[in-house]
N, CA and C atoms as an extended XYZ file, in Angstrom:
183
Properties=species:S:1:pos:R:3:atomname:S:1:resname:S:1:resid:I:1 pbc="F F F"
N         0.856       -1.173        0.000 N   UNK     1
C         0.000        0.000        0.000 CA  UNK     1
C         0.899        1.231        0.000 C   UNK     1
N         0.532        2.228       -0.771 N   UNK     2
C         1.304        3.460       -0.798 CA  UNK     2
C         1.033        4.273        0.462 C   UNK     2
N         2.089        4.904        0.967 N   UNK     3
C         1.982        5.704        2.188 CA  UNK     3
C         0.952        6.818        2.025 C   UNK     3
N         0.922        7.429        0.849 N   UNK     4
C        -0.013        8.526        0.583 CA  UNK     4
C        -1.457        8.058        0.740 C   UNK     4
N        -1.745        6.865        0.235 N   UNK     5
C        -3.108        6.322        0.342 CA  UNK     5
C        -3.479        6.033        1.794 C   UNK     5
N        -2.520        5.511        2.559 N   UNK     6
C        -2.784        5.231        3.969 CA  UNK     6
C        -3.043        6.528        4.732 C   UNK     6
N        -2.236        7.548        4.490 N   UNK     7
C        -2.422        8.825        5.182 CA  UNK     7
C        -3.764        9.457        4.821 C   UNK     7
N        -4.170        9.329        3.575 N   UNK     8
C        -5.477        9.840        3.144 CA  UNK     8
C        -6.594        9.107        3.892 C   UNK     8
N        -6.439        7.797        4.046 N   UNK     9
C        -7.430        6.986        4.774 CA  UNK     9
C        -7.500        7.412        6.244 C   UNK     9
N        -6.341        7.643        6.850 N   UNK    10
C        -6.311        8.059        8.252 CA  UNK    10
C        -7.012        9.398        8.441 C   UNK    10
N        -6.707       10.361        7.578 N   UNK    11
C        -7.340       11.690        7.693 CA  UNK    11
C        -8.842       11.619        7.451 C   UNK    11
N        -9.269       10.738        6.564 N   UNK    12
C       -10.700       10.591        6.280 CA  UNK    12
C       -11.454       10.060        7.494 C   UNK    12
N       -10.756        9.372        8.395 N   UNK    13
C       -11.388        8.818        9.589 CA  UNK    13
C       -11.043        9.604       10.848 C   UNK    13
N       -10.646       10.863       10.687 N   UNK    14
C       -10.479       11.756       11.820 CA  UNK    14
C        -9.113       11.748       12.496 C   UNK    14
N        -8.135       11.071       11.925 N   UNK    15
C        -6.788       11.058       12.519 CA  UNK    15
C        -6.008       12.261       12.008 C   UNK    15
N        -5.065       12.717       12.818 N   UNK    16
C        -4.263       13.871       12.413 CA  UNK    16
C        -2.821       13.689       12.846 C   UNK    16
N        -1.940       14.393       12.161 N   UNK    17
C        -0.510       14.329       12.460 CA  UNK    17
C        -0.254       15.000       13.796 C   UNK    17
N         0.407       14.290       14.689 N   UNK    18
C         0.745       14.828       15.992 CA  UNK    18
C         2.133       15.457       15.954 C   UNK    18
N         3.104       14.694       15.411 N   UNK    19
C         4.473       15.212       15.289 CA  UNK    19
C         5.261       14.344       14.322 C   UNK    19
N         6.397       14.872       13.893 N   UNK    20
C         7.317       14.139       13.035 CA  UNK    20
C         8.474       13.654       13.883 C   UNK    20
N         8.796       12.394       13.779 N   UNK    21
C         9.944       11.838       14.484 CA  UNK    21
C        11.113       11.716       13.520 C   UNK    21
N        12.135       10.977       13.906 N   UNK    22
C        13.307       10.811       13.063 CA  UNK    22
C        13.007       10.046       11.796 C   UNK    22
N        12.399        8.884       11.935 N   UNK    23
C        12.074        8.043       10.773 CA  UNK    23
C        10.595        7.695       10.692 C   UNK    23
N         9.810        8.243       11.597 N   UNK    24
C         8.382        7.950       11.643 CA  UNK    24
C         7.586        9.234       11.822 C   UNK    24
N         6.337        9.193       11.400 N   UNK    25
C         5.376       10.251       11.694 CA  UNK    25
C         4.431        9.693       12.744 C   UNK    25
N         4.037       10.513       13.688 N   UNK    26
C         3.158       10.060       14.762 CA  UNK    26
C         1.768       10.655       14.514 C   UNK    26
N         0.780        9.769       14.402 N   UNK    27
C        -0.604       10.174       14.164 CA  UNK    27
C        -1.445        9.873       15.382 C   UNK    27
N        -2.487       10.671       15.578 N   UNK    28
C        -3.354       10.523       16.734 CA  UNK    28
C        -4.815       10.488       16.282 C   UNK    28
N        -5.597        9.655       16.956 N   UNK    29
C        -7.048        9.644       16.798 CA  UNK    29
C        -7.585       10.183       18.122 C   UNK    29
N        -7.869       11.464       18.155 N   UNK    30
C        -8.257       12.120       19.411 CA  UNK    30
C        -9.584       11.599       19.960 C   UNK    30
N       -10.513       11.228       19.081 N   UNK    31
C       -11.809       10.743       19.564 CA  UNK    31
C       -11.671        9.406       20.298 C   UNK    31
N       -10.696        8.579       19.897 N   UNK    32
C       -10.481        7.296       20.563 CA  UNK    32
C        -9.355        7.381       21.588 C   UNK    32
N        -8.599        8.478       21.563 N   UNK    33
C        -7.481        8.626       22.481 CA  UNK    33
C        -6.326        7.693       22.164 C   UNK    33
N        -6.101        7.412       20.886 N   UNK    34
C        -5.070        6.459       20.466 CA  UNK    34
C        -3.998        7.160       19.640 C   UNK    34
N        -2.759        6.674       19.771 N   UNK    35
C        -1.609        7.230       19.054 CA  UNK    35
C        -0.807        6.083       18.465 C   UNK    35
N        -0.256        6.275       17.263 N   UNK    36
C         0.635        5.279       16.668 CA  UNK    36
C         1.622        5.965       15.745 C   UNK    36
N         2.700        5.261       15.438 N   UNK    37
C         3.707        5.814       14.531 CA  UNK    37
C         3.607        5.127       13.177 C   UNK    37
N         3.951        5.894       12.139 N   UNK    38
C         3.873        5.407       10.767 CA  UNK    38
C         5.238        5.610       10.118 C   UNK    38
N         5.837        4.540        9.602 N   UNK    39
C         7.157        4.681        8.985 CA  UNK    39
C         7.098        5.554        7.740 C   UNK    39
N         8.185        6.252        7.480 N   UNK    40
C         8.247        7.110        6.302 CA  UNK    40
C         8.887        6.358        5.137 C   UNK    40
N         8.138        5.424        4.569 N   UNK    41
C         8.548        4.689        3.371 CA  UNK    41
C         7.503        4.959        2.304 C   UNK    41
N         7.890        4.851        1.051 N   UNK    42
C         6.910        5.040       -0.024 CA  UNK    42
C         5.844        3.955        0.016 C   UNK    42
N         6.282        2.734        0.261 N   UNK    43
C         5.366        1.595        0.347 CA  UNK    43
C         5.319        1.108        1.794 C   UNK    43
N         4.118        0.823        2.266 N   UNK    44
C         3.939        0.285        3.612 CA  UNK    44
C         3.309       -1.097        3.475 C   UNK    44
N         3.924       -2.068        4.120 N   UNK    45
C         3.448       -3.440        4.093 CA  UNK    45
C         1.983       -3.493        4.524 C   UNK    45
N         1.221       -4.366        3.884 N   UNK    46
C        -0.212       -4.480        4.164 CA  UNK    46
C        -0.483       -4.828        5.634 C   UNK    46
N         0.332       -5.685        6.223 N   UNK    47
C         0.144       -6.065        7.630 CA  UNK    47
C         0.405       -4.875        8.553 C   UNK    47
N         1.381       -4.052        8.214 N   UNK    48
C         1.664       -2.864        9.019 CA  UNK    48
C         0.512       -1.873        8.906 C   UNK    48
N        -0.046       -1.728        7.704 N   UNK    49
C        -1.183       -0.832        7.512 CA  UNK    49
C        -2.377       -1.288        8.348 C   UNK    49
N        -2.616       -2.599        8.400 N   UNK    50
C        -3.716       -3.135        9.213 CA  UNK    50
C        -3.468       -2.880       10.699 C   UNK    50
N        -2.213       -3.030       11.142 N   UNK    51
C        -1.882       -2.781       12.541 CA  UNK    51
C        -2.067       -1.312       12.894 C   UNK    51
N        -1.685       -0.424       12.001 N   UNK    52
C        -1.850        1.011       12.240 CA  UNK    52
C        -3.329        1.343       12.413 C   UNK    52
N        -4.174        0.799       11.549 N   UNK    53
C        -5.615        1.052       11.652 CA  UNK    53
C        -6.181        0.459       12.937 C   UNK    53
N        -5.724       -0.711       13.309 N   UNK    54
C        -6.184       -1.336       14.560 CA  UNK    54
C        -5.736       -0.514       15.759 C   UNK    54
N        -4.485       -0.019       15.727 N   UNK    55
C        -3.978        0.803       16.827 CA  UNK    55
C        -4.784        2.079       17.004 C   UNK    55
N        -5.217        2.677       15.885 N   UNK    56
C        -5.970        3.928       15.940 CA  UNK    56
C        -7.482        3.715       16.039 C   UNK    56
N        -7.889        2.438       16.053 N   UNK    57
C        -9.306        2.066       16.148 CA  UNK    57
C       -10.151        2.681       15.030 C   UNK    57
N        -9.672        2.502       13.786 N   UNK    58
C       -10.441        2.929       12.613 CA  UNK    58
C       -10.595        1.714       11.704 C   UNK    58
N       -11.530        1.757       10.733 N   UNK    59
C       -11.710        0.627        9.815 CA  UNK    59
C       -10.476        0.369        8.963 C   UNK    59
N       -10.305       -0.868        8.541 N   UNK    60
C        -9.188       -1.218        7.663 CA  UNK    60
C        -9.373       -0.562        6.293 C   UNK    60
N        -8.250       -0.264        5.628 N   UNK    61
C        -8.365        0.364        4.290 CA  UNK    61
C        -8.864       -0.619        3.248 C   UNK    61
């Protein structure tokens, strides 16, 4: 999955960028009170994308 598509999915479900780390971006779902980090790669493994969505308590892409 492309990182751009995953980020678009996260924003569509109310998640927002909290901060930029060294090699990861940290996103937050304020309504669920959940935070997770997203690697800065062009392609993100499908299993990692599913884990990110599960961590933020949003539907899978």
